[in-house]
Coordinates of C-alpha atoms and ligand atoms in Angstrom, one line a residue:
M1 CA 142.8 70.9 134.7
T2 CA 145.0 70.8 137.8
E3 CA 145.6 73.4 140.6
T4 CA 148.9 74.2 141.0
L5 CA 151.0 76.7 143.4
A6 CA 152.6 80.1 141.9
L7 CA 155.9 79.8 140.5
G8 CA 158.5 82.4 140.7
E9 CA 158.4 82.6 136.7
R10 CA 154.7 83.6 136.0
A11 CA 154.3 86.8 135.0
T12 CA 150.9 87.9 136.0
I13 CA 148.9 91.3 136.3
P14 CA 148.7 93.8 138.6
I15 CA 145.6 94.5 140.1
L16 CA 146.2 98.6 140.3
T17 CA 144.1 101.0 142.3
A18 CA 143.8 104.3 141.1
E19 CA 147.0 105.8 142.9
E20 CA 148.7 103.3 141.9
V21 CA 147.3 103.8 137.8
S22 CA 148.8 106.9 138.0
S23 CA 152.4 106.1 139.6
R24 CA 153.1 103.4 137.3
A25 CA 152.1 105.4 134.1
A26 CA 154.2 108.1 135.4
A27 CA 157.2 106.1 136.8
A28 CA 156.7 103.7 133.0
L29 CA 156.9 107.0 131.2
Q30 CA 160.1 108.4 133.0
H31 CA 162.3 105.1 132.8
A32 CA 161.2 104.1 129.3
R33 CA 162.5 108.0 128.8
A34 CA 165.8 107.4 130.5
R35 CA 166.1 104.6 127.8
L36 CA 165.3 106.0 125.1
E37 CA 167.7 109.3 125.7
A38 CA 170.3 106.8 125.9
I39 CA 170.2 105.8 122.0
E40 CA 170.0 109.1 121.7
R41 CA 173.3 110.3 123.5
L42 CA 174.6 107.0 120.9
P43 CA 177.4 108.1 118.8
L44 CA 176.2 108.6 115.2
D45 CA 179.5 106.6 113.8
A46 CA 179.0 103.8 116.9
V47 CA 175.1 102.7 116.4
T48 CA 175.1 99.1 115.5
A49 CA 171.6 97.0 115.6
E50 CA 171.9 95.6 118.7
S51 CA 172.9 99.2 120.8
V52 CA 169.5 100.5 119.0
L53 CA 167.2 98.0 119.2
D54 CA 167.6 96.1 122.6
A55 CA 167.5 99.4 124.2
W56 CA 164.3 100.0 121.9
D57 CA 162.7 96.9 122.9
D58 CA 163.7 97.4 126.6
A59 CA 162.0 100.7 126.7
A60 CA 158.9 98.9 124.8
T61 CA 158.4 96.5 127.7
V62 CA 158.7 99.3 130.2
M63 CA 156.1 101.1 128.6
E64 CA 153.7 98.0 128.3
D65 CA 154.0 96.6 132.2
A66 CA 152.7 99.7 133.4
F67 CA 150.1 100.6 129.8
G68 CA 149.1 96.8 128.9
P69 CA 147.4 96.5 132.4
I70 CA 146.0 100.1 132.4
S71 CA 144.4 99.6 129.0
L72 CA 142.5 96.3 130.2
L73 CA 141.6 97.4 133.7
N74 CA 140.5 100.7 132.1
S75 CA 137.4 98.8 130.6
V76 CA 137.1 95.9 133.3
H77 CA 137.7 97.6 136.4
P78 CA 134.9 97.4 138.9
E79 CA 135.6 100.8 140.2
A80 CA 134.6 103.8 138.1
S81 CA 138.4 105.7 139.8
V82 CA 140.5 103.1 138.7
R83 CA 138.4 103.0 134.9
D84 CA 138.8 106.9 135.2
T85 CA 142.4 107.1 135.5
A86 CA 143.7 104.5 133.3
D87 CA 142.2 107.0 131.0
R88 CA 143.8 110.0 131.7
A89 CA 147.2 107.4 131.6
L90 CA 146.4 106.2 128.4
I91 CA 145.9 109.9 127.0
D92 CA 149.6 110.4 128.3
E93 CA 151.0 107.2 126.6
S94 CA 149.7 108.2 123.7
V95 CA 151.4 111.6 123.7
F96 CA 154.4 110.6 124.9
M97 CA 154.3 108.0 122.0
T98 CA 154.0 110.5 119.5
E99 CA 156.5 113.1 120.9
V100 CA 159.2 109.8 120.9
F101 CA 158.7 108.9 116.8
Q102 CA 158.9 112.8 116.4
K103 CA 162.9 112.9 117.9
E104 CA 165.0 113.5 114.8
A105 CA 168.0 112.6 116.9
L106 CA 166.1 108.8 117.5
F107 CA 165.3 108.9 113.9
E108 CA 168.9 109.4 113.0
R109 CA 170.2 106.5 115.1
V110 CA 167.3 103.8 113.8
R111 CA 168.3 104.6 110.2
R112 CA 171.8 104.4 111.1
I113 CA 171.3 101.0 111.9
A114 CA 172.9 98.2 110.0
P115 CA 170.2 94.8 110.6
R116 CA 172.1 91.3 110.6
T117 CA 169.1 89.2 111.0
A118 CA 165.7 89.4 109.2
A119 CA 164.2 90.6 112.8
Q120 CA 166.2 93.2 112.5
K121 CA 165.7 94.1 109.3
Q122 CA 161.7 94.4 110.0
L123 CA 161.8 96.2 113.1
Q124 CA 163.9 98.8 112.1
K125 CA 161.1 98.8 108.6
D126 CA 158.4 99.2 111.6
L127 CA 159.8 101.9 113.6
I128 CA 160.9 104.3 110.4
E129 CA 157.3 104.0 109.3
S130 CA 155.9 104.4 112.6
F131 CA 158.6 107.9 112.7
E132 CA 156.9 108.5 109.4
D133 CA 153.4 108.2 110.8
S134 CA 153.7 110.7 113.6
G135 CA 155.5 113.6 111.7
V136 CA 158.8 113.1 111.9
A137 CA 159.1 115.0 108.9
L138 CA 157.0 117.2 108.7
P139 CA 157.3 121.3 109.7
P140 CA 157.9 121.9 113.0
E141 CA 154.1 123.5 113.4
K142 CA 152.4 121.1 111.5
R143 CA 154.8 118.3 113.5
E144 CA 153.0 120.0 116.4
R145 CA 149.4 120.3 115.1
F146 CA 149.9 116.2 114.4
R147 CA 150.7 116.0 118.3
A148 CA 147.4 117.8 119.6
I149 CA 145.3 115.4 117.0
S150 CA 146.8 112.7 118.4
E151 CA 146.1 113.3 121.9
R152 CA 142.9 114.5 121.0
L153 CA 141.9 111.6 119.3
T154 CA 142.8 109.4 122.1
E155 CA 140.6 111.5 124.1
L156 CA 137.4 111.7 121.9
A157 CA 137.6 107.2 121.4
Q158 CA 137.7 107.3 125.3
E159 CA 134.5 109.0 125.4
F160 CA 132.9 107.2 122.9
A161 CA 134.1 103.7 124.4
K162 CA 132.8 104.8 128.0
N163 CA 129.5 106.4 126.7
I164 CA 128.6 102.7 125.0
R165 CA 130.1 101.4 128.6
E166 CA 128.4 102.9 131.2
N167 CA 124.8 103.7 129.6
K168 CA 122.7 102.9 132.0
T169 CA 119.3 103.2 130.2
V170 CA 116.8 100.2 130.5
L171 CA 113.9 99.2 129.4
H172 CA 110.5 97.6 130.7
F173 CA 108.5 95.4 128.5
T174 CA 105.1 93.8 129.9
A175 CA 104.4 90.0 130.4
D176 CA 102.6 90.6 127.0
E177 CA 105.7 92.2 125.1
C178 CA 107.9 89.0 126.4
K179 CA 105.6 86.3 125.3
G180 CA 107.8 83.5 123.1
L181 CA 110.8 84.3 125.7
P182 CA 112.2 81.5 127.0
Q183 CA 111.6 80.5 130.8
S184 CA 115.0 80.9 131.4
Y185 CA 115.6 84.1 129.9
L186 CA 112.4 85.5 131.9
D187 CA 113.6 83.9 135.4
R188 CA 117.0 85.3 134.9
V189 CA 116.2 89.5 134.5
P190 CA 115.0 91.7 136.8
K191 CA 111.4 92.7 136.9
D192 CA 109.4 96.0 137.9
E193 CA 106.8 96.3 140.7
A194 CA 103.9 96.1 137.8
G195 CA 105.9 92.6 136.7
S196 CA 107.5 94.2 133.6
I197 CA 110.8 92.6 133.2
V198 CA 113.6 95.2 133.0
V199 CA 116.7 95.3 130.4
G200 CA 119.4 96.6 129.0
F201 CA 122.2 96.6 126.5
D202 CA 124.0 93.9 127.5
Y203 CA 124.1 91.0 124.9
P204 CA 122.0 88.5 127.2
D205 CA 119.5 90.6 127.7
Y206 CA 118.9 92.0 124.3
I207 CA 119.9 89.1 121.7
P208 CA 117.7 86.6 123.7
F209 CA 114.9 89.1 123.4
M210 CA 115.5 89.9 119.9
M211 CA 115.2 86.2 118.9
N212 CA 112.3 85.6 120.7
S213 CA 109.9 88.2 121.7
Q214 CA 106.7 88.2 119.9
S215 CA 105.7 91.4 120.1
E216 CA 106.6 93.4 116.9
D217 CA 106.4 96.9 118.8
A218 CA 108.7 95.3 121.8
R219 CA 111.5 94.6 119.2
K220 CA 110.9 97.9 117.4
R221 CA 111.4 99.9 120.2
Y222 CA 114.5 97.7 122.0
Y223 CA 116.3 97.5 118.5
I224 CA 115.5 101.4 118.1
A225 CA 116.6 102.0 121.8
N226 CA 120.4 100.1 121.2
T227 CA 121.0 101.9 118.1
N228 CA 120.8 105.1 120.5
R229 CA 123.1 103.6 123.1
G230 CA 125.6 106.4 122.0
T231 CA 123.5 109.7 121.3
P232 CA 123.8 112.5 121.2
R233 CA 127.1 113.1 121.9
N234 CA 128.7 110.0 120.3
L235 CA 127.5 112.0 116.8
E236 CA 129.1 114.8 117.5
I237 CA 132.2 112.5 119.0
L238 CA 132.2 110.5 115.8
N239 CA 132.1 114.2 113.8
E240 CA 134.8 115.6 115.2
I241 CA 137.3 112.3 114.7
V242 CA 136.4 112.1 111.4
A243 CA 137.7 116.1 110.8
L244 CA 140.4 115.6 113.1
R245 CA 141.3 112.8 110.4
R246 CA 140.4 114.5 107.4
E247 CA 143.1 117.5 108.5
I248 CA 146.3 114.4 109.6
A249 CA 145.6 113.6 105.6
D250 CA 145.9 117.4 104.9
L251 CA 149.1 117.4 107.1
Y252 CA 150.6 114.7 105.1
D253 CA 149.3 115.9 101.5
V254 CA 147.4 112.7 100.8
P255 CA 144.2 113.1 99.5
S256 CA 142.2 111.1 101.8
Y257 CA 142.8 109.7 105.8
A258 CA 142.3 106.4 104.1
H259 CA 145.5 107.0 102.3
Y260 CA 147.4 107.7 105.4
V261 CA 146.3 104.8 106.9
T262 CA 146.1 101.9 104.5
K263 CA 149.7 102.2 103.1
R264 CA 150.8 100.4 106.1
R265 CA 147.8 97.9 105.9
M266 CA 147.9 94.5 103.6
V267 CA 145.8 96.5 100.6
E268 CA 148.5 99.2 100.7
N269 CA 146.2 101.9 99.2
P270 CA 142.0 102.8 99.1
E271 CA 142.0 101.5 95.7
T272 CA 142.7 97.9 96.6
V273 CA 139.6 98.2 99.3
V274 CA 137.7 99.6 96.6
R275 CA 137.8 97.3 94.2
F276 CA 137.8 94.7 97.1
L277 CA 134.6 96.0 98.2
E278 CA 132.8 96.2 94.6
E279 CA 133.6 92.7 94.1
V280 CA 131.8 91.8 97.4
R281 CA 129.0 93.8 96.9
S282 CA 128.1 92.3 93.0
A283 CA 128.6 88.5 95.3
V284 CA 126.0 89.6 97.9
T285 CA 123.5 91.7 96.1
D286 CA 121.1 88.5 95.2
A287 CA 122.4 86.2 97.9
E288 CA 121.2 89.1 100.2
L289 CA 117.4 89.6 98.6
R290 CA 117.1 86.1 98.3
D291 CA 117.8 85.4 101.9
L292 CA 115.1 88.8 102.2
D293 CA 112.5 87.3 100.2
E294 CA 112.7 83.4 102.4
L295 CA 112.0 85.7 105.7
R296 CA 109.3 88.0 103.8
Q297 CA 107.9 84.8 102.9
L298 CA 107.7 83.5 106.4
K299 CA 106.6 86.4 108.0
Q300 CA 104.3 87.3 105.1
G301 CA 105.1 90.9 105.5
K302 CA 107.6 93.2 104.8
I303 CA 110.4 91.6 106.8
E304 CA 111.9 94.8 109.3
R305 CA 115.4 95.3 110.7
W306 CA 114.1 94.2 114.3
D307 CA 112.4 91.3 112.6
M308 CA 116.0 90.1 111.2
L309 CA 117.0 88.0 114.7
Y310 CA 113.4 86.6 115.3
Y311 CA 112.2 85.4 111.7
R312 CA 116.0 83.9 110.8
E313 CA 115.6 82.1 114.2
R314 CA 112.1 80.9 113.4
L315 CA 113.1 79.7 110.2
R316 CA 116.6 78.0 111.3
E317 CA 114.1 76.0 113.8
Q318 CA 111.4 75.1 110.9
R319 CA 113.9 74.3 108.1
Y320 CA 116.8 72.8 110.2
A321 CA 115.5 71.7 113.5
V322 CA 118.0 74.5 114.9
D323 CA 116.9 76.6 118.2
Q324 CA 119.7 79.0 119.5
E325 CA 118.4 78.5 123.2
E326 CA 117.7 74.7 122.8
L327 CA 121.2 75.0 121.5
R328 CA 122.6 75.7 125.2
K329 CA 121.7 72.5 126.5
F330 CA 124.3 71.0 124.1
F331 CA 126.6 74.2 125.2
P332 CA 126.9 74.7 129.1
T333 CA 129.5 77.4 129.5
V334 CA 131.8 75.9 131.7
P335 CA 132.1 72.6 130.2
T336 CA 132.1 74.4 126.9
L337 CA 135.4 76.4 127.7
H338 CA 137.0 73.6 129.1
W339 CA 136.3 71.8 125.5
M340 CA 137.9 74.8 123.4
L341 CA 141.0 74.5 126.2
D342 CA 140.9 71.0 125.1
I343 CA 141.0 71.0 121.3
T344 CA 143.5 73.7 121.5
Q345 CA 145.5 71.5 124.1
R346 CA 145.4 69.1 121.1
L347 CA 145.9 71.0 118.3
Y348 CA 148.8 73.5 119.3
G349 CA 150.8 70.8 121.5
V350 CA 150.4 73.5 124.6
R351 CA 148.9 72.6 128.6
F352 CA 146.6 74.3 130.4
E353 CA 146.5 75.3 134.0
V354 CA 144.3 77.0 136.4
A355 CA 146.4 79.0 138.9
S356 CA 145.2 81.1 141.8
V357 CA 146.3 85.0 141.1
P358 CA 144.9 88.2 142.1
V359 CA 142.1 89.3 139.9
W360 CA 139.8 92.4 139.3
H361 CA 136.6 90.4 139.9
E362 CA 136.2 86.9 141.9
D363 CA 134.4 85.8 138.3
V364 CA 138.3 86.0 136.6
I365 CA 139.7 82.9 136.1
Y366 CA 143.6 82.5 134.9
L367 CA 145.7 79.9 133.2
D368 CA 148.8 79.4 132.9
V369 CA 150.1 78.0 129.3
R370 CA 152.8 75.6 129.4
D371 CA 154.5 73.4 126.4
A372 CA 153.0 70.1 126.3
E373 CA 156.4 68.5 125.5
N374 CA 158.8 69.8 128.2
G375 CA 156.6 71.5 130.4
D376 CA 158.0 74.9 130.1
L377 CA 156.3 78.1 131.4
I378 CA 154.8 79.8 128.3
G379 CA 152.7 82.4 129.2
G380 CA 149.3 83.6 131.1
I381 CA 145.4 84.0 130.1
Y382 CA 142.7 85.6 132.1
L383 CA 139.3 84.6 131.2
D384 CA 136.5 87.1 132.3
L385 CA 133.7 85.4 131.3
Y386 CA 130.3 87.0 132.3
P387 CA 128.4 90.7 132.0
R388 CA 128.2 93.4 135.1
T389 CA 127.7 96.7 135.4
D390 CA 129.9 99.4 133.6
K391 CA 132.3 96.1 132.4
Y392 CA 133.8 96.3 128.4
K393 CA 130.2 95.3 126.7
H394 CA 131.7 93.4 123.9
A395 CA 133.8 90.4 123.4
A396 CA 137.7 91.5 122.5
A397 CA 140.9 89.9 123.6
W398 CA 143.4 92.0 125.2
P399 CA 147.0 91.8 124.1
V400 CA 148.0 92.6 128.0
R401 CA 151.4 92.0 127.4
G402 CA 153.4 91.0 124.6
V403 CA 156.6 88.5 123.9
S404 CA 160.5 89.4 123.6
R405 CA 162.0 86.0 123.5
R406 CA 165.7 88.8 123.8
A407 CA 164.8 89.4 126.8
G408 CA 162.8 86.0 128.0
R409 CA 159.6 88.1 128.4
K410 CA 156.7 86.3 128.8
P411 CA 153.5 87.0 127.2
I412 CA 150.0 87.4 129.0
S413 CA 146.2 87.7 127.2
A414 CA 142.9 88.5 128.5
L415 CA 139.6 87.0 127.1
V416 CA 136.4 89.6 127.7
T417 CA 133.4 88.5 126.9
N418 CA 129.4 88.8 128.4
F419 CA 128.0 85.4 128.1
D420 CA 125.1 83.7 129.9
R421 CA 125.9 81.9 133.0
V422 CA 124.1 78.6 132.3
G423 CA 125.1 77.9 128.5
L424 CA 125.6 79.3 125.1
T425 CA 124.2 79.5 121.8
H426 CA 125.6 78.3 119.1
S427 CA 126.9 81.7 118.0
E428 CA 128.6 82.0 120.9
V429 CA 130.4 79.3 121.0
E430 CA 132.0 80.2 117.6
T431 CA 132.1 84.4 120.0
L432 CA 134.7 82.3 122.2
L433 CA 136.9 80.6 119.8
H434 CA 136.8 83.9 117.7
E435 CA 138.5 85.6 120.7
F436 CA 140.1 83.1 122.1
G437 CA 141.9 82.7 118.3
H438 CA 143.4 85.9 119.4
V439 CA 144.3 85.1 122.7
L440 CA 146.0 82.7 121.0
H441 CA 148.1 84.5 118.2
G442 CA 149.5 86.5 121.9
V443 CA 150.7 84.2 124.1
L444 CA 152.0 81.6 121.5
S445 CA 154.1 84.3 119.9
H446 CA 157.5 83.6 120.3
T447 CA 159.5 86.8 118.6
E448 CA 162.6 87.5 119.0
Y449 CA 161.3 91.3 119.7
N450 CA 158.5 92.7 121.8
M451 CA 157.1 95.0 119.1
H452 CA 156.3 92.1 116.8
S453 CA 154.5 89.9 119.0
G454 CA 151.4 88.6 118.2
T455 CA 148.5 90.4 117.2
S456 CA 150.6 93.5 115.9
V457 CA 150.3 92.1 112.5
E458 CA 148.9 94.2 109.6
R459 CA 145.5 95.0 110.9
D460 CA 143.8 93.5 107.6
F461 CA 145.5 90.4 108.4
V462 CA 144.6 90.3 112.4
E463 CA 141.5 88.6 112.1
A464 CA 142.1 86.1 110.1
P465 CA 143.2 83.7 112.9
S466 CA 140.6 84.2 114.9
Q467 CA 138.0 83.6 112.1
M468 CA 139.8 80.6 111.1
Y469 CA 139.0 79.2 115.1
E470 CA 135.8 79.9 114.9
E471 CA 135.5 76.8 112.2
W472 CA 136.4 74.5 115.4
G473 CA 132.7 74.6 116.4
S474 CA 131.0 73.4 113.7
R475 CA 132.6 70.5 112.4
M476 CA 132.2 66.7 114.1
E477 CA 135.9 65.9 114.6
S478 CA 136.2 68.9 117.1
L479 CA 132.9 69.0 118.5
S480 CA 132.3 65.7 119.3
L481 CA 135.4 66.0 122.3
I482 CA 133.1 67.8 124.1
R483 CA 131.0 64.9 125.4
A484 CA 134.2 64.1 128.1
H485 CA 133.6 67.6 129.6
C486 CA 130.0 67.0 130.2
P487 CA 128.7 63.4 130.3
T488 CA 125.3 64.4 131.3
C489 CA 125.0 67.0 128.0
P490 CA 122.6 65.7 125.1
Q491 CA 124.7 64.1 122.4
I492 CA 126.2 66.2 119.3
D493 CA 125.8 63.7 116.6
E494 CA 126.5 64.3 112.8
S495 CA 122.5 65.1 112.1
L496 CA 122.9 68.2 114.4
V497 CA 126.4 69.3 113.2
T498 CA 124.7 69.0 109.4
R499 CA 121.7 70.8 110.5
I500 CA 123.6 73.7 112.5
R501 CA 126.0 74.1 109.3
A502 CA 123.1 74.0 106.9
S503 CA 121.4 76.6 109.4
K504 CA 124.8 78.9 109.6
K505 CA 124.4 79.0 105.6
F506 CA 121.1 80.5 105.7
G507 CA 121.2 84.6 106.1
T508 CA 124.9 84.7 104.5
G509 CA 123.9 87.3 102.4
I510 CA 122.3 89.3 104.9
D511 CA 125.4 89.0 107.3
Y512 CA 127.5 90.2 104.6
G513 CA 125.5 93.0 103.2
R514 CA 125.9 94.4 106.5
Q515 CA 129.6 94.3 106.8
L516 CA 129.8 95.4 103.2
L517 CA 127.8 98.4 104.7
Y518 CA 130.2 99.0 107.6
A519 CA 133.3 98.5 105.8
S520 CA 131.6 100.9 103.3
F521 CA 130.7 103.7 105.7
D522 CA 134.1 103.6 107.0
M523 CA 135.8 104.0 103.8
A524 CA 133.0 106.6 103.1
L525 CA 134.1 108.7 106.7
S526 CA 137.8 108.5 105.8
S527 CA 137.2 109.3 102.2
E528 CA 138.4 112.5 100.3
H529 CA 134.9 114.7 101.4
P530 CA 133.6 112.6 104.7
G531 CA 130.5 114.6 105.2
E532 CA 128.4 114.4 108.4
C533 CA 128.1 111.2 110.0
L534 CA 124.8 110.6 111.0
E535 CA 123.3 112.2 107.5
V536 CA 126.3 109.8 105.1
W537 CA 124.8 107.2 107.2
K538 CA 121.3 107.8 106.5
S539 CA 122.1 107.5 102.9
M540 CA 123.9 104.7 102.7
E541 CA 121.2 102.6 104.5
A542 CA 118.8 103.4 102.8
A543 CA 120.1 102.3 99.6
T544 CA 120.0 99.1 101.2
P545 CA 117.2 96.6 100.6
M546 CA 115.9 96.9 104.2
G547 CA 116.1 101.1 104.3
Y548 CA 117.3 103.2 107.1
I549 CA 115.1 103.3 110.2
E550 CA 113.8 107.2 111.2
G551 CA 114.9 107.8 115.2
T552 CA 117.8 104.9 114.7
A553 CA 121.4 106.5 114.8
F554 CA 124.2 103.5 114.4
P555 CA 127.0 105.8 114.0
G556 CA 126.7 106.6 117.9
T557 CA 127.6 103.1 118.8
F558 CA 130.2 101.9 116.2
E559 CA 133.2 101.8 118.9
H560 CA 135.2 100.2 115.9
I561 CA 135.5 103.1 113.0
A562 CA 136.3 105.6 116.5
S563 CA 139.3 103.6 117.7
G564 CA 141.7 102.3 116.0
Y565 CA 139.5 100.2 112.5
A566 CA 139.0 103.4 110.8
A567 CA 140.1 102.6 107.7
G568 CA 140.0 99.6 108.2
Y569 CA 136.7 97.4 108.9
Y570 CA 137.2 95.9 105.2
G571 CA 139.5 93.9 106.9
Y572 CA 137.2 91.9 108.7
M573 CA 136.0 90.7 105.5
W574 CA 139.6 90.8 103.3
A575 CA 141.2 88.7 106.9
K576 CA 137.8 86.4 106.2
V577 CA 139.2 85.7 102.1
I578 CA 142.4 84.4 104.5
A579 CA 140.9 82.8 107.3
L580 CA 138.9 80.5 104.6
D581 CA 141.3 79.5 102.7
L582 CA 143.7 78.6 106.1
I583 CA 141.1 76.3 107.0
S584 CA 141.6 74.3 103.6
A585 CA 145.1 73.5 104.8
F586 CA 143.6 71.1 107.7
G587 CA 142.1 68.9 105.1
K588 CA 139.2 66.9 106.0
D589 CA 140.5 66.6 110.1
L590 CA 140.9 70.2 111.9
M591 CA 141.6 67.9 114.6
N592 CA 145.1 67.1 112.9
H593 CA 147.9 68.1 115.4
E594 CA 150.5 68.2 112.5
T595 CA 149.1 70.7 110.5
G596 CA 147.8 72.8 113.9
R597 CA 151.5 72.7 115.0
R598 CA 152.8 73.9 112.2
F599 CA 150.5 77.1 111.7
R600 CA 151.2 77.7 115.7
D601 CA 155.0 77.3 114.3
M602 CA 154.2 79.1 110.8
I603 CA 152.0 81.4 111.6
L604 CA 150.8 82.3 115.3
S605 CA 154.7 82.2 116.9
R606 CA 156.0 84.5 114.2
G607 CA 153.8 87.3 115.0
S608 CA 154.6 90.5 112.8
E609 CA 158.0 89.8 112.2
E610 CA 157.3 89.3 108.6
P611 CA 154.7 90.5 106.2
A612 CA 151.4 88.3 107.4
R613 CA 151.2 87.9 103.2
D614 CA 154.6 86.0 103.1
L615 CA 153.6 83.8 106.8
V616 CA 150.5 82.8 104.9
E617 CA 151.9 82.0 101.7
R618 CA 154.6 79.9 102.8
F619 CA 152.0 78.3 105.4
L620 CA 150.0 77.6 102.3
G621 CA 152.7 76.8 100.1
R622 CA 151.1 79.3 97.1
P623 CA 149.3 82.2 96.7
V624 CA 145.9 83.4 98.8
S625 CA 142.5 82.1 97.2
S626 CA 139.7 84.4 97.5
E627 CA 137.3 81.4 96.1
A628 CA 136.4 80.3 99.4
F629 CA 135.3 83.6 100.6
F630 CA 133.1 83.9 97.5
A631 CA 131.4 80.7 97.3
E632 CA 130.4 81.3 101.5
I633 CA 129.1 84.9 100.5
R634 CA 126.8 83.2 97.4
G635 CA 125.5 80.4 100.1
E636 CA 127.7 77.7 98.0
N637 CA 130.1 76.0 100.1
Ligands
ZN1 ZN1 138.6 89.7 116.4

């Protein structure tokens, strides 16, 4: 990768101060309001697709220019004042959007237009649905109540996330409790005066400890603390969120919040979700018991939840000679990043170039994305890879800026992770690929309208391209290319790849069992009679083979359902069905750039211009098949 000079055409993320967050947000709202008011003033008999939709697209990009960066900085900016001001600005944004989609004059004009293109037709449909889902057709008092609920839900989701992100709890573990931990880990983490290690809940602290500490008591203490990251406040928040969502269902006179949500998803209704989860249940039950039994034999005792990572790791070592800590030598962090960029370039016909632009922290890297054929600038990517205080704790991609072909707008996505600086485990390699799959969906989309860009697809499809990309971390034809980026690394050969694949296969019963529990819990909280969240969780977890652990409170950490994944967590498995089917299109050679190019053109570049099912089936040339998915659960493929 070569450094290039900043070009005038590049779009970058402004690194805002707290004051600028407020002023930009206010200016954007004012500016967007003016654009939309212009639409409201159009004479009803003179509206055209262009006069309404183009103005709408302009308003959407004005909003995104302010709130895309604000949403990202809200989770990653080192200064509390910026993050807190961003919280307030994002509430204002959400209130504004609800108000917009409750305006009858706008609704009427969107309904009147006669679309001329497929993209216009889809956008009109999407907008009409947003109006309907925001209560435009409700009587005034219900409409008002919907607005108040929406604002409160945004506030609650923010507080929930903040309690996790800014949790300052640390645990101390003595040298005895650290037996089994890799020396590199012990060298890296801070110690107290007594010589005990001091660790928090960042993944690089938690995961290696749980995988390797020989002390069952220490693992148990860490496990229970980790599930309590959000207690007690987040449990109260989640209960309030669930009650408000239940009230939304009442406003719309539908049986449950799940009904309200799923009508806009691939599944179309909760019954399809329930049926799908039942199918998963019947495939996963035996597989999970079989996996647990193998671990029980290894431990020669009952497997507890804090044993899971530890004994799976021992089993991997014994049976497959795969040691996650050892694998870090094969996947040093920076060369692995360069490798991923390399395979992406080959597959999708793009070129990445590092460039110097303003960033929110010195660790952050920026890349220009160019088309390999003509060198045109496509968009930009920010990478924020390492943990730090008060930063978002998981791995995720932010679609900071969406494309608009109509407006000549260039997309920007940001990748945020919490990796070890030295090397990645194999599952971290998969995480990197997964999130980069989302990033690519954002920056390689090439839609006419901003509202259709990249990851704006149905929520139960959005994980498919990212889950698909994980596979590139487990195949010889892609992994063999890593050597070029790290000549001194140990060589990845067929035998290692075979062992990695075999070791991945172990535990799919346990993993899908857990996913099924999460998805079922989410659907229960979105059902007609949701109940108190911790009580519901206790009874559901108690019904699983490992049972409920007294003193744990997982729901307080379940950020997905506190925010946009409500009645949508099933989407991870629903999309996985599609992801595994998509992989089959690449056949025996994942590095087949013709298929890659077709994937870019037919899926990534299309965003939500058409329903996901249509895009996928056109790419595959046949209907989606769930065969590969159920074979994976049963440990067959
Ligand atoms: Zn994802």
